[in-house]
PDB file of C-alpha atoms in Angstrom:
ATOM      1  CA  HIS A   1    -106.166  22.603   5.244  1.00  0.00           C
ATOM      2  CA  SER A   2    -103.893  21.430   8.019  1.00  0.00           C
ATOM      3  CA  ALA A   3    -104.951  18.562  10.238  1.00  0.00           C
ATOM      4  CA  LEU A   4    -107.041  19.514  13.246  1.00  0.00           C
ATOM      5  CA  THR A   5    -105.107  19.430  16.518  1.00  0.00           C
ATOM      6  CA  GLN A   6    -105.897  16.752  19.078  1.00  0.00           C
ATOM      7  CA  PRO A   7    -103.973  15.640  22.186  1.00  0.00           C
ATOM      8  CA  ARG A   8    -101.911  12.532  21.533  1.00  0.00           C
ATOM      9  CA  SER A   9    -103.438  10.678  24.452  1.00  0.00           C
ATOM     10  CA  VAL A  10    -105.923  10.889  27.297  1.00  0.00           C
ATOM     11  CA  SER A  11    -106.633   8.328  29.969  1.00  0.00           C
ATOM     12  CA  GLY A  12    -109.114   7.562  32.692  1.00  0.00           C
ATOM     13  CA  SER A  13    -110.225   4.821  35.027  1.00  0.00           C
ATOM     14  CA  PRO A  14    -113.368   2.773  34.402  1.00  0.00           C
ATOM     15  CA  GLY A  15    -116.443   4.795  35.268  1.00  0.00           C
ATOM     16  CA  GLN A  16    -114.701   8.135  34.946  1.00  0.00           C
ATOM     17  CA  SER A  17    -115.218  10.730  32.230  1.00  0.00           C
ATOM     18  CA  VAL A  18    -112.658  11.869  29.693  1.00  0.00           C
ATOM     19  CA  THR A  19    -112.786  14.683  27.175  1.00  0.00           C
ATOM     20  CA  VAL A  20    -110.927  14.807  23.889  1.00  0.00           C
ATOM     21  CA  SER A  21    -110.442  18.221  22.350  1.00  0.00           C
ATOM     22  CA  CYS A  22    -110.040  19.049  18.671  1.00  0.00           C
ATOM     23  CA  THR A  23    -108.923  22.497  17.560  1.00  0.00           C
ATOM     24  CA  GLY A  24    -109.225  23.875  14.073  1.00  0.00           C
ATOM     25  CA  THR A  25    -109.801  27.247  12.486  1.00  0.00           C
ATOM     26  CA  SER A  26    -112.656  29.426  11.351  1.00  0.00           C
ATOM     27  CA  SER A  27    -112.343  27.745   7.935  1.00  0.00           C
ATOM     28  CA  ASP A  28    -113.291  24.349   9.261  1.00  0.00           C
ATOM     29  CA  VAL A  29    -114.479  23.647  12.830  1.00  0.00           C
ATOM     30  CA  GLY A  30    -115.460  27.220  13.559  1.00  0.00           C
ATOM     31  CA  GLY A  31    -117.143  27.805  10.251  1.00  0.00           C
ATOM     32  CA  TYR A  32    -119.534  24.874  10.062  1.00  0.00           C
ATOM     33  CA  ASN A  33    -121.594  22.670  12.357  1.00  0.00           C
ATOM     34  CA  PHE A  34    -120.396  19.625  10.443  1.00  0.00           C
ATOM     35  CA  VAL A  35    -118.051  17.948  12.907  1.00  0.00           C
ATOM     36  CA  SER A  36    -117.957  14.186  13.302  1.00  0.00           C
ATOM     37  CA  TRP A  37    -116.059  11.890  15.630  1.00  0.00           C
ATOM     38  CA  PHE A  38    -114.819   8.423  14.729  1.00  0.00           C
ATOM     39  CA  GLN A  39    -113.627   5.601  16.960  1.00  0.00           C
ATOM     40  CA  GLN A  40    -111.050   3.176  15.631  1.00  0.00           C
ATOM     41  CA  HIS A  41    -109.931  -0.010  17.324  1.00  0.00           C
ATOM     42  CA  PRO A  42    -106.618  -1.557  16.188  1.00  0.00           C
ATOM     43  CA  GLY A  43    -106.928  -3.245  12.821  1.00  0.00           C
ATOM     44  CA  LYS A  44    -110.524  -2.142  12.368  1.00  0.00           C
ATOM     45  CA  ALA A  45    -112.307   0.378  10.175  1.00  0.00           C
ATOM     46  CA  PRO A  46    -113.382   3.658  11.766  1.00  0.00           C
ATOM     47  CA  LYS A  47    -116.804   3.818  13.403  1.00  0.00           C
ATOM     48  CA  LEU A  48    -118.963   6.941  13.431  1.00  0.00           C
ATOM     49  CA  MET A  49    -119.716   8.040  17.002  1.00  0.00           C
ATOM     50  CA  ILE A  50    -120.892  11.646  16.654  1.00  0.00           C
ATOM     51  CA  TYR A  51    -122.008  13.719  13.676  1.00  0.00           C
ATOM     52  CA  ASP A  52    -123.133  17.313  13.218  1.00  0.00           C
ATOM     53  CA  VAL A  53    -121.246  18.222  16.431  1.00  0.00           C
ATOM     54  CA  THR A  54    -123.728  16.719  18.897  1.00  0.00           C
ATOM     55  CA  LYS A  55    -125.789  13.976  17.227  1.00  0.00           C
ATOM     56  CA  ARG A  56    -125.371  10.271  17.863  1.00  0.00           C
ATOM     57  CA  PRO A  57    -126.076   7.619  15.218  1.00  0.00           C
ATOM     58  CA  ALA A  58    -128.412   4.833  16.191  1.00  0.00           C
ATOM     59  CA  GLY A  59    -126.702   2.316  18.438  1.00  0.00           C
ATOM     60  CA  VAL A  60    -124.070   4.649  19.893  1.00  0.00           C
ATOM     61  CA  PRO A  61    -124.449   4.880  23.692  1.00  0.00           C
ATOM     62  CA  ASP A  62    -125.431   8.206  25.182  1.00  0.00           C
ATOM     63  CA  ARG A  63    -122.199   8.044  27.187  1.00  0.00           C
ATOM     64  CA  PHE A  64    -120.679   9.661  24.121  1.00  0.00           C
ATOM     65  CA  SER A  65    -121.425  13.340  23.617  1.00  0.00           C
ATOM     66  CA  GLY A  66    -120.093  16.157  21.488  1.00  0.00           C
ATOM     67  CA  SER A  67    -119.876  19.914  21.805  1.00  0.00           C
ATOM     68  CA  LYS A  68    -118.312  22.924  20.128  1.00  0.00           C
ATOM     69  CA  SER A  69    -117.147  26.361  21.118  1.00  0.00           C
ATOM     70  CA  GLY A  70    -115.558  28.601  18.565  1.00  0.00           C
ATOM     71  CA  ASN A  71    -112.829  26.757  16.700  1.00  0.00           C
ATOM     72  CA  THR A  72    -112.659  23.907  19.224  1.00  0.00           C
ATOM     73  CA  THR A  73    -114.860  20.870  19.370  1.00  0.00           C
ATOM     74  CA  SER A  74    -114.841  18.174  22.055  1.00  0.00           C
ATOM     75  CA  LEU A  75    -115.859  14.571  22.560  1.00  0.00           C
ATOM     76  CA  THR A  76    -116.753  13.495  26.077  1.00  0.00           C
ATOM     77  CA  ILE A  77    -116.954   9.868  27.098  1.00  0.00           C
ATOM     78  CA  SER A  78    -118.672   9.390  30.435  1.00  0.00           C
ATOM     79  CA  GLY A  79    -118.791   6.168  32.433  1.00  0.00           C
ATOM     80  CA  LEU A  80    -115.600   4.968  30.732  1.00  0.00           C
ATOM     81  CA  GLN A  81    -115.619   1.275  29.819  1.00  0.00           C
ATOM     82  CA  PRO A  82    -112.756  -1.031  28.791  1.00  0.00           C
ATOM     83  CA  ASP A  83    -114.046  -1.250  25.223  1.00  0.00           C
ATOM     84  CA  ASP A  84    -113.807   2.519  24.879  1.00  0.00           C
ATOM     85  CA  GLU A  85    -110.032   2.137  24.675  1.00  0.00           C
ATOM     86  CA  ALA A  86    -109.311   3.104  21.072  1.00  0.00           C
ATOM     87  CA  ASP A  87    -108.118   5.900  18.825  1.00  0.00           C
ATOM     88  CA  TYR A  88    -110.529   8.766  18.275  1.00  0.00           C
ATOM     89  CA  TYR A  89    -110.511  11.165  15.353  1.00  0.00           C
ATOM     90  CA  CYS A  90    -112.469  14.348  14.834  1.00  0.00           C
ATOM     91  CA  CYS A  91    -113.397  15.355  11.297  1.00  0.00           C
ATOM     92  CA  SER A  92    -114.727  18.665  10.015  1.00  0.00           C
ATOM     93  CA  TYR A  93    -116.184  19.900   6.760  1.00  0.00           C
ATOM     94  CA  ALA A  94    -113.916  22.612   5.376  1.00  0.00           C
ATOM     95  CA  GLY A  95    -115.815  23.872   2.372  1.00  0.00           C
ATOM     96  CA  LYS A  96    -115.745  21.276  -0.453  1.00  0.00           C
ATOM     97  CA  SER A  97    -113.242  19.204   1.508  1.00  0.00           C
ATOM     98  CA  TYR A  98    -112.902  17.490   4.842  1.00  0.00           C
ATOM     99  CA  VAL A  99    -110.096  17.498   7.380  1.00  0.00           C
ATOM    100  CA  PHE A 100    -109.398  14.973  10.119  1.00  0.00           C
ATOM    101  CA  GLY A 101    -107.792  15.541  13.455  1.00  0.00           C
ATOM    102  CA  THR A 102    -104.400  14.144  14.387  1.00  0.00           C
ATOM    103  CA  GLY A 103    -106.003  11.442  16.507  1.00  0.00           C
ATOM    104  CA  THR A 104    -106.136  10.747  20.240  1.00  0.00           C
ATOM    105  CA  LYS A 105    -105.484   7.454  21.949  1.00  0.00           C
ATOM    106  CA  VAL A 106    -107.893   6.943  24.807  1.00  0.00           C
ATOM    107  CA  THR A 107    -106.547   4.559  27.425  1.00  0.00           C
ATOM    108  CA  VAL A 108    -108.700   2.949  30.094  1.00  0.00           C
ATOM    109  CA  LEU A 109    -106.489   2.471  33.119  1.00  0.00           C
TER     110      LEU A 109
ATOM    111  CA  GLN B   1    -126.666  -5.269   5.722  1.00  0.00           C
ATOM    112  CA  VAL B   2    -124.751  -2.514   3.905  1.00  0.00           C
ATOM    113  CA  GLN B   3    -121.494  -3.791   2.470  1.00  0.00           C
ATOM    114  CA  LEU B   4    -118.525  -1.982   0.999  1.00  0.00           C
ATOM    115  CA  VAL B   5    -115.684  -4.072  -0.376  1.00  0.00           C
ATOM    116  CA  GLU B   6    -112.515  -2.417  -1.626  1.00  0.00           C
ATOM    117  CA  SER B   7    -110.111  -4.042  -4.063  1.00  0.00           C
ATOM    118  CA  GLY B   8    -107.249  -3.187  -6.386  1.00  0.00           C
ATOM    119  CA  GLY B   9    -104.501  -2.493  -3.884  1.00  0.00           C
ATOM    120  CA  GLY B  10    -101.030  -3.948  -4.165  1.00  0.00           C
ATOM    121  CA  VAL B  11     -97.327  -3.199  -4.367  1.00  0.00           C
ATOM    122  CA  VAL B  12     -96.401  -0.775  -7.125  1.00  0.00           C
ATOM    123  CA  GLN B  13     -93.301   1.164  -8.122  1.00  0.00           C
ATOM    124  CA  PRO B  14     -92.992   4.927  -7.710  1.00  0.00           C
ATOM    125  CA  GLY B  15     -94.379   6.889 -10.627  1.00  0.00           C
ATOM    126  CA  THR B  16     -96.864   4.230 -11.682  1.00  0.00           C
ATOM    127  CA  SER B  17    -100.669   4.150 -11.597  1.00  0.00           C
ATOM    128  CA  LEU B  18    -103.294   2.082  -9.836  1.00  0.00           C
ATOM    129  CA  ARG B  19    -107.084   1.912  -9.841  1.00  0.00           C
ATOM    130  CA  LEU B  20    -108.982   1.048  -6.694  1.00  0.00           C
ATOM    131  CA  SER B  21    -112.570  -0.183  -6.668  1.00  0.00           C
ATOM    132  CA  CYS B  22    -115.236  -0.232  -3.993  1.00  0.00           C
ATOM    133  CA  ALA B  23    -118.177  -2.557  -4.592  1.00  0.00           C
ATOM    134  CA  ALA B  24    -121.315  -1.521  -2.728  1.00  0.00           C
ATOM    135  CA  SER B  25    -124.348  -3.625  -1.891  1.00  0.00           C
ATOM    136  CA  GLU B  26    -127.550  -3.690   0.142  1.00  0.00           C
ATOM    137  CA  PHE B  27    -128.384  -0.034  -0.324  1.00  0.00           C
ATOM    138  CA  THR B  28    -129.412   2.235  -3.189  1.00  0.00           C
ATOM    139  CA  PHE B  29    -125.916   3.235  -4.273  1.00  0.00           C
ATOM    140  CA  SER B  30    -127.097   5.912  -6.698  1.00  0.00           C
ATOM    141  CA  THR B  31    -128.621   8.014  -3.920  1.00  0.00           C
ATOM    142  CA  TYR B  32    -125.530   8.396  -1.725  1.00  0.00           C
ATOM    143  CA  ALA B  33    -122.348  10.420  -1.940  1.00  0.00           C
ATOM    144  CA  MET B  34    -119.198   8.347  -1.510  1.00  0.00           C
ATOM    145  CA  HIS B  35    -115.728   9.061  -0.163  1.00  0.00           C
ATOM    146  CA  TRP B  36    -112.205   7.688  -0.102  1.00  0.00           C
ATOM    147  CA  VAL B  37    -110.208   7.974   3.135  1.00  0.00           C
ATOM    148  CA  ARG B  38    -106.687   6.660   3.617  1.00  0.00           C
ATOM    149  CA  GLN B  39    -104.470   5.767   6.543  1.00  0.00           C
ATOM    150  CA  ALA B  40    -100.720   5.442   6.259  1.00  0.00           C
ATOM    151  CA  PRO B  41     -99.203   2.683   8.412  1.00  0.00           C
ATOM    152  CA  GLY B  42     -99.257   3.758  12.043  1.00  0.00           C
ATOM    153  CA  LYS B  43    -100.670   7.164  11.127  1.00  0.00           C
ATOM    154  CA  GLY B  44    -103.992   8.972  11.268  1.00  0.00           C
ATOM    155  CA  LEU B  45    -106.912   9.218   8.886  1.00  0.00           C
ATOM    156  CA  GLU B  46    -106.784  11.453   5.820  1.00  0.00           C
ATOM    157  CA  TRP B  47    -109.753  12.286   3.602  1.00  0.00           C
ATOM    158  CA  VAL B  48    -108.757  11.814  -0.042  1.00  0.00           C
ATOM    159  CA  ALA B  49    -111.760  12.447  -2.283  1.00  0.00           C
ATOM    160  CA  GLY B  50    -115.535  12.572  -2.429  1.00  0.00           C
ATOM    161  CA  ILE B  51    -118.129  12.319  -5.173  1.00  0.00           C
ATOM    162  CA  TRP B  52    -121.826  13.162  -5.247  1.00  0.00           C
ATOM    163  CA  ASN B  53    -124.403  10.479  -5.953  1.00  0.00           C
ATOM    164  CA  ASP B  54    -124.737  11.409  -9.607  1.00  0.00           C
ATOM    165  CA  GLY B  55    -121.037  12.087 -10.173  1.00  0.00           C
ATOM    166  CA  THR B  56    -121.590  15.760 -10.962  1.00  0.00           C
ATOM    167  CA  HIS B  57    -119.474  17.057  -8.084  1.00  0.00           C
ATOM    168  CA  LYS B  58    -116.050  15.722  -7.185  1.00  0.00           C
ATOM    169  CA  ASN B  59    -113.740  17.104  -4.526  1.00  0.00           C
ATOM    170  CA  TYR B  60    -110.171  16.275  -3.586  1.00  0.00           C
ATOM    171  CA  ALA B  61    -107.675  16.800  -0.820  1.00  0.00           C
ATOM    172  CA  ASP B  62    -104.719  18.955  -1.852  1.00  0.00           C
ATOM    173  CA  SER B  63    -102.525  15.836  -1.752  1.00  0.00           C
ATOM    174  CA  ALA B  64    -104.734  14.199  -4.398  1.00  0.00           C
ATOM    175  CA  LYS B  65    -105.486  17.099  -6.735  1.00  0.00           C
ATOM    176  CA  GLY B  66    -104.078  16.627 -10.202  1.00  0.00           C
ATOM    177  CA  ARG B  67    -103.008  13.021  -9.556  1.00  0.00           C
ATOM    178  CA  PHE B  68    -106.101  11.164  -8.374  1.00  0.00           C
ATOM    179  CA  ALA B  69    -109.528  10.914  -9.982  1.00  0.00           C
ATOM    180  CA  VAL B  70    -112.657   9.665  -8.254  1.00  0.00           C
ATOM    181  CA  SER B  71    -115.508   8.241 -10.302  1.00  0.00           C
ATOM    182  CA  ARG B  72    -118.464   5.919  -9.970  1.00  0.00           C
ATOM    183  CA  ASP B  73    -120.591   3.603 -12.066  1.00  0.00           C
ATOM    184  CA  ASN B  74    -124.069   3.567 -10.584  1.00  0.00           C
ATOM    185  CA  SER B  75    -125.129   0.759 -12.922  1.00  0.00           C
ATOM    186  CA  LYS B  76    -122.449  -1.428 -11.324  1.00  0.00           C
ATOM    187  CA  ASN B  77    -122.771  -0.053  -7.771  1.00  0.00           C
ATOM    188  CA  THR B  78    -119.055   0.630  -7.813  1.00  0.00           C
ATOM    189  CA  LEU B  79    -116.846   3.513  -6.726  1.00  0.00           C
ATOM    190  CA  TYR B  80    -113.381   4.015  -8.202  1.00  0.00           C
ATOM    191  CA  LEU B  81    -110.181   5.866  -7.402  1.00  0.00           C
ATOM    192  CA  GLU B  82    -107.690   6.246 -10.223  1.00  0.00           C
ATOM    193  CA  MET B  83    -104.274   7.111  -8.787  1.00  0.00           C
ATOM    194  CA  ASN B  84    -101.397   8.349 -10.945  1.00  0.00           C
ATOM    195  CA  SER B  85     -97.788   9.374 -10.295  1.00  0.00           C
ATOM    196  CA  LEU B  86     -97.758   7.403  -7.091  1.00  0.00           C
ATOM    197  CA  GLY B  87     -95.093   8.145  -4.506  1.00  0.00           C
ATOM    198  CA  ALA B  88     -94.003   6.629  -1.222  1.00  0.00           C
ATOM    199  CA  GLU B  89     -96.254   9.132   0.562  1.00  0.00           C
ATOM    200  CA  ASP B  90     -99.284   7.420  -0.976  1.00  0.00           C
ATOM    201  CA  THR B  91     -98.560   4.153   0.819  1.00  0.00           C
ATOM    202  CA  ALA B  92    -101.642   3.579   2.930  1.00  0.00           C
ATOM    203  CA  LEU B  93    -104.738   1.538   3.602  1.00  0.00           C
ATOM    204  CA  TYR B  94    -107.475   3.037   1.440  1.00  0.00           C
ATOM    205  CA  TYR B  95    -111.028   2.924   2.758  1.00  0.00           C
ATOM    206  CA  CYS B  96    -114.231   3.759   0.965  1.00  0.00           C
ATOM    207  CA  ALA B  97    -117.026   5.200   3.079  1.00  0.00           C
ATOM    208  CA  ARG B  98    -120.671   5.814   2.347  1.00  0.00           C
ATOM    209  CA  GLY B  99    -121.472   9.508   2.460  1.00  0.00           C
ATOM    210  CA  THR B 100    -124.740  11.258   3.015  1.00  0.00           C
ATOM    211  CA  TYR B 101    -128.038  10.696   1.254  1.00  0.00           C
ATOM    212  CA  CYS B 102    -128.518  13.020  -1.694  1.00  0.00           C
ATOM    213  CA  SER B 103    -131.822  14.413  -2.887  1.00  0.00           C
ATOM    214  CA  ASP B 104    -133.177  17.187  -5.061  1.00  0.00           C
ATOM    215  CA  GLY B 105    -129.785  17.607  -6.706  1.00  0.00           C
ATOM    216  CA  SER B 106    -127.724  18.188  -3.594  1.00  0.00           C
ATOM    217  CA  CYS B 107    -125.885  16.249  -0.919  1.00  0.00           C
ATOM    218  CA  TYR B 108    -125.727  17.145   2.765  1.00  0.00           C
ATOM    219  CA  SER B 109    -122.246  18.336   3.721  1.00  0.00           C
ATOM    220  CA  GLY B 110    -122.009  16.670   7.108  1.00  0.00           C
ATOM    221  CA  ALA B 111    -119.621  13.728   7.498  1.00  0.00           C
ATOM    222  CA  TYR B 112    -122.327  11.197   8.289  1.00  0.00           C
ATOM    223  CA  TRP B 113    -120.070   8.334   7.237  1.00  0.00           C
ATOM    224  CA  ASN B 114    -121.548   5.381   9.082  1.00  0.00           C
ATOM    225  CA  TYR B 115    -120.507   2.600   6.731  1.00  0.00           C
ATOM    226  CA  TRP B 116    -116.918   1.801   5.824  1.00  0.00           C
ATOM    227  CA  GLY B 117    -115.185  -0.992   3.990  1.00  0.00           C
ATOM    228  CA  GLN B 118    -112.260  -2.905   5.445  1.00  0.00           C
ATOM    229  CA  GLY B 119    -109.770  -1.157   3.188  1.00  0.00           C
ATOM    230  CA  THR B 120    -107.305  -2.132   0.479  1.00  0.00           C
ATOM    231  CA  LEU B 121    -103.570  -1.686   1.038  1.00  0.00           C
ATOM    232  CA  VAL B 122    -101.475   0.270  -1.424  1.00  0.00           C
ATOM    233  CA  THR B 123     -97.710   0.046  -1.060  1.00  0.00           C
ATOM    234  CA  VAL B 124     -95.504   2.220  -3.231  1.00  0.00           C
ATOM    235  CA  SER B 125     -91.967   0.929  -3.193  1.00  0.00           C
ATOM    236  CA  SER B 126     -89.090   0.310  -5.568  1.00  0.00           C
TER     237      SER B 126
END
């Protein structure tokens, strides 16, 4: 399975909303509702932000939301805050394996 | 507080082997699937391997098939990754991550990986 396709970077001002897209195929994103999103700050381990396309783990602000349409899934961050500046990776189940996205750097202007 | 502590990384020559360990604590290790994820320097995340709670099912990324072997010792609360025929492309920070809770002989397939270790660095260089 090839890596899922994400934009290299997106940016927004504090308080704005940004959306990160993640495109796969019918063998991964489109075939299962098992998409997760991870946030990674420099030098830190990844942190789970969204799982099963739309669900948030306990402690993750509701400013973070996920969606899916066909082979593309998206992460939306509303009310952008300085600490949201990080790399974000999507991840999809692909039938006995998992595939990550290429990663997107979110910059808070 | 759930803890995952990786160890075993280091600098090794191409073609050699290495075994990584991930010591788990503060949760019932034997009831969770576990995964290895790696990140090459300056690059993105790559899933490497996963293993069910009882070790009966093991899955690998294409890059790991035939060279890497994932295993676990539930009596020691420890996850392992045996890596053989290492090449420069295997240079990365290797993370272990707690997978989903398993019950009734199966593990949920979603990537509910909410606990990660800090990683152990593997450098393959001559």
